[in-house]
Amino acid sequence: REALAQRGTESIYLSVDLCDPDRLIESLDLQLAQRGFTRADIHAVIHGAGVIDDQRLEKKPLDRFRRVIQVKTQGALNLLKITPNHTRWIFFSSVSSALGNIGQTDYSAANSALDSLAERLNLSTQLPKDRARSIQWGPWRGAGMVRPALLRHYERAQLRLLTLEEGTE
């Protein structure tokens, strides 16, 4: 946020359940009003929400599967509904969208949906061109969603993890 502020850009970090549209609107409007803005002033959104709940698909209860999917997909759709058409988007997706991971069928599908949503937004003839990007983040060492079992899996697969410095940069 400091780097953005140094460039004259105001930013807001929301920690809210994106699947609860009423709470999302309430939280966003409050944060904007405290800074003298409205939703019309939003120019970009970085959607970085996500839930990891690794378990093989055949053993995972449907409610846990939905929870992982919905925070990315329904969360993105809820944000899209309440922001102006000129809004630019950065979706934090995952390399698991392209490569998959054991126990992450839902997480991979959710990230793939964000990748597709970014593509769809960019293909719309009624919206600004190149308004969306989906970043397929690789795993981070020391932060993020990599639990010990997944870390061992990545190491066996010789997939290099991002350092905190690389990811932040």
Coordinates of N, CA, C and O in Angstrom, one line a residue, residues 34-97:
Q34 N -15.3 6.8 4.2 CA -14.3 7.3 5.2 C -13.2 8.1 4.5 O -12.5 8.9 5.1
R35 N -13.0 7.8 3.2 CA -11.9 8.5 2.4 C -12.5 9.5 1.4 O -11.8 10.1 0.6
G36 N -13.8 9.7 1.5 CA -14.5 10.7 0.6 C -14.7 10.2 -0.8 O -14.8 11.0 -1.7
F37 N -14.9 8.9 -1.0 CA -15.1 8.3 -2.3 C -16.4 7.5 -2.3 O -17.0 7.3 -1.3
T38 N -16.8 7.2 -3.6 CA -17.9 6.3 -3.8 C -17.5 5.2 -4.7 O -16.3 5.2 -5.2
R39 N -18.3 4.2 -4.9 CA -17.9 3.1 -5.8 C -17.6 3.6 -7.2 O -16.8 2.9 -7.9
A40 N -18.2 4.7 -7.6 CA -17.9 5.2 -9.0 C -16.4 5.6 -9.1 O -15.9 5.7 -10.2
D41 N -15.7 5.8 -8.0 CA -14.3 6.2 -8.0 C -13.4 5.0 -8.1 O -12.1 5.2 -8.1
I42 N -13.9 3.8 -8.0 CA -13.0 2.6 -8.1 C -12.5 2.4 -9.5 O -13.2 2.4 -10.5
H43 N -11.2 2.3 -9.6 CA -10.5 2.1 -10.9 C -9.9 0.7 -11.1 O -9.7 0.3 -12.2
A44 N -9.6 0.1 -10.0 CA -9.0 -1.2 -10.1 C -9.3 -2.1 -8.8 O -9.5 -1.5 -7.7
V45 N -9.4 -3.4 -9.0 CA -9.7 -4.3 -7.9 C -8.7 -5.4 -8.1 O -8.5 -6.0 -9.2
I46 N -8.0 -5.7 -7.0 CA -7.2 -6.9 -6.9 C -7.9 -7.9 -6.0 O -8.2 -7.7 -4.9
H47 N -8.4 -9.0 -6.7 CA -9.1 -10.1 -6.0 C -8.1 -11.2 -5.6 O -7.7 -11.9 -6.4
G48 N -7.8 -11.2 -4.3 CA -6.8 -12.1 -3.8 C -7.3 -13.1 -2.8 O -6.6 -13.8 -2.1
A49 N -8.6 -13.2 -2.7 CA -9.2 -14.1 -1.7 C -9.1 -15.6 -2.1 O -9.1 -15.9 -3.3
G50 N -8.9 -16.4 -1.2 CA -8.8 -17.8 -1.5 C -8.8 -18.7 -0.2 O -8.5 -18.2 0.9
V51 N -9.3 -19.9 -0.4 CA -9.3 -20.9 0.7 C -8.7 -22.2 0.2 O -9.0 -22.6 -0.9
I52 N -7.8 -22.7 1.0 CA -7.2 -24.0 0.7 C -7.8 -25.0 1.7 O -7.8 -24.8 2.9
D53 N -8.3 -26.1 1.2 CA -8.8 -27.2 2.0 C -8.5 -28.5 1.3 O -9.4 -29.1 0.7
D54 N -7.3 -28.9 1.3 CA -6.8 -30.1 0.5 C -7.4 -31.4 1.0 O -7.3 -31.7 2.2
Q55 N -8.0 -32.1 0.1 CA -8.5 -33.5 0.4 C -8.9 -34.0 -1.0 O -9.4 -33.3 -1.9
R56 N -8.6 -35.3 -1.2 CA -9.0 -36.0 -2.4 C -10.5 -35.8 -2.6 O -11.3 -35.9 -1.7
L57 N -10.9 -35.6 -3.9 CA -12.2 -35.2 -4.3 C -13.2 -36.3 -3.8 O -14.3 -35.9 -3.3
E58 N -12.9 -37.6 -3.9 CA -13.9 -38.6 -3.6 C -14.1 -38.6 -2.1 O -15.1 -39.2 -1.6
K59 N -13.3 -38.0 -1.3 CA -13.5 -38.0 0.2 C -14.0 -36.6 0.7 O -14.3 -36.5 1.9
K60 N -14.0 -35.6 -0.1 CA -14.3 -34.3 0.4 C -15.9 -34.1 0.4 O -16.5 -34.2 -0.6
P61 N -16.4 -33.6 1.5 CA -17.8 -33.3 1.6 C -18.1 -32.1 0.7 O -17.3 -31.2 0.5
L62 N -19.3 -32.1 0.1 CA -19.7 -31.1 -0.8 C -19.6 -29.6 -0.2 O -19.2 -28.7 -0.9
D63 N -20.0 -29.5 1.0 CA -19.9 -28.1 1.6 C -18.5 -27.6 1.7 O -18.3 -26.4 1.4
R64 N -17.5 -28.4 1.9 CA -16.1 -28.0 1.9 C -15.7 -27.7 0.5 O -14.9 -26.7 0.2
F65 N -16.1 -28.5 -0.5 CA -15.8 -28.2 -1.9 C -16.4 -26.8 -2.3 O -15.7 -26.0 -2.9
R66 N -17.6 -26.6 -2.0 CA -18.3 -25.3 -2.3 C -17.5 -24.1 -1.7 O -17.4 -23.1 -2.4
R67 N -17.1 -24.3 -0.5 CA -16.5 -23.2 0.2 C -15.2 -22.7 -0.5 O -14.9 -21.5 -0.7
V68 N -14.4 -23.7 -1.0 CA -13.2 -23.4 -1.7 C -13.5 -22.7 -3.1 O -12.9 -21.7 -3.4
I69 N -14.5 -23.2 -3.8 CA -14.9 -22.7 -5.1 C -15.5 -21.3 -5.0 O -15.2 -20.4 -5.7
Q70 N -16.4 -21.1 -4.0 CA -17.2 -19.9 -4.0 C -16.5 -18.7 -3.6 O -16.8 -17.6 -4.1
V71 N -15.4 -18.8 -2.7 CA -14.7 -17.6 -2.3 C -14.1 -16.9 -3.5 O -14.0 -15.7 -3.6
K72 N -13.6 -17.7 -4.5 CA -13.0 -17.1 -5.7 C -14.1 -16.7 -6.7 O -14.1 -15.6 -7.3
T73 N -15.0 -17.7 -7.0 CA -15.9 -17.4 -8.1 C -17.1 -16.5 -7.8 O -17.3 -15.5 -8.4
Q74 N -17.8 -16.9 -6.7 CA -18.9 -16.0 -6.3 C -18.4 -14.7 -5.8 O -19.0 -13.7 -6.0
G75 N -17.2 -14.8 -5.1 CA -16.6 -13.5 -4.7 C -16.3 -12.6 -5.8 O -16.6 -11.4 -5.7
A76 N -15.7 -13.1 -6.9 CA -15.5 -12.3 -8.0 C -16.7 -11.7 -8.7 O -16.8 -10.5 -9.0
L77 N -17.7 -12.6 -8.8 CA -19.0 -12.1 -9.4 C -19.7 -11.0 -8.5 O -20.2 -10.0 -9.1
N78 N -19.6 -11.2 -7.2 CA -20.2 -10.2 -6.3 C -19.4 -8.9 -6.5 O -20.1 -7.8 -6.5
L79 N -18.1 -8.9 -6.6 CA -17.4 -7.7 -6.8 C -17.7 -7.0 -8.1 O -17.8 -5.8 -8.2
L80 N -17.8 -7.9 -9.1 CA -18.1 -7.3 -10.5 C -19.4 -6.6 -10.5 O -19.6 -5.5 -11.1
K81 N -20.4 -7.1 -9.8 CA -21.8 -6.5 -9.7 C -21.8 -5.1 -9.1 O -22.6 -4.3 -9.4
I82 N -20.8 -4.8 -8.2 CA -20.9 -3.6 -7.4 C -19.8 -2.6 -7.8 O -19.7 -1.5 -7.2
T83 N -19.1 -2.9 -8.9 CA -18.0 -1.9 -9.3 C -18.4 -1.4 -10.7 O -19.1 -2.0 -11.4
P84 N -17.8 -0.2 -11.0 CA -18.1 0.4 -12.3 C -17.5 -0.4 -13.5 O -16.6 -1.2 -13.3
N85 N -18.1 -0.2 -14.7 CA -17.7 -1.0 -15.8 C -16.2 -0.6 -16.2 O -15.6 -1.4 -16.9
H86 N -15.7 0.5 -15.8 CA -14.4 0.9 -16.2 C -13.3 0.2 -15.3 O -12.1 0.4 -15.5
T87 N -13.7 -0.5 -14.3 CA -12.8 -1.1 -13.3 C -11.9 -2.1 -14.0 O -12.3 -2.9 -14.8
R88 N -10.6 -2.0 -13.7 CA -9.6 -3.0 -14.1 C -9.5 -4.0 -13.0 O -9.6 -3.7 -11.9
W89 N -9.1 -5.2 -13.5 CA -9.1 -6.4 -12.6 C -7.8 -7.1 -12.6 O -7.2 -7.3 -13.6
I90 N -7.3 -7.5 -11.4 CA -6.2 -8.4 -11.2 C -6.8 -9.5 -10.3 O -7.2 -9.3 -9.2
F91 N -6.8 -10.7 -10.9 CA -7.2 -11.9 -10.1 C -6.0 -12.7 -9.7 O -5.1 -13.0 -10.5
F92 N -5.9 -13.0 -8.4 CA -4.9 -13.8 -7.9 C -5.3 -15.3 -8.1 O -6.1 -15.8 -7.3
S93 N -4.8 -15.9 -9.2 CA -5.1 -17.3 -9.5 C -3.9 -18.1 -9.0 O -3.1 -17.6 -8.1
S94 N -3.7 -19.3 -9.4 CA -2.7 -20.2 -9.0 C -2.2 -21.0 -10.1 O -2.9 -21.4 -11.0
V95 N -0.9 -21.4 -10.0 CA -0.3 -22.3 -10.9 C -1.1 -23.7 -10.9 O -1.1 -24.4 -11.9
S96 N -1.8 -23.9 -9.9 CA -2.6 -25.2 -9.8 C -3.7 -25.1 -10.8 O -4.2 -26.2 -11.2
S97 N -4.1 -24.0 -11.3 CA -5.1 -23.8 -12.4 C -4.6 -24.5 -13.6 O -5.4 -25.2 -14.3

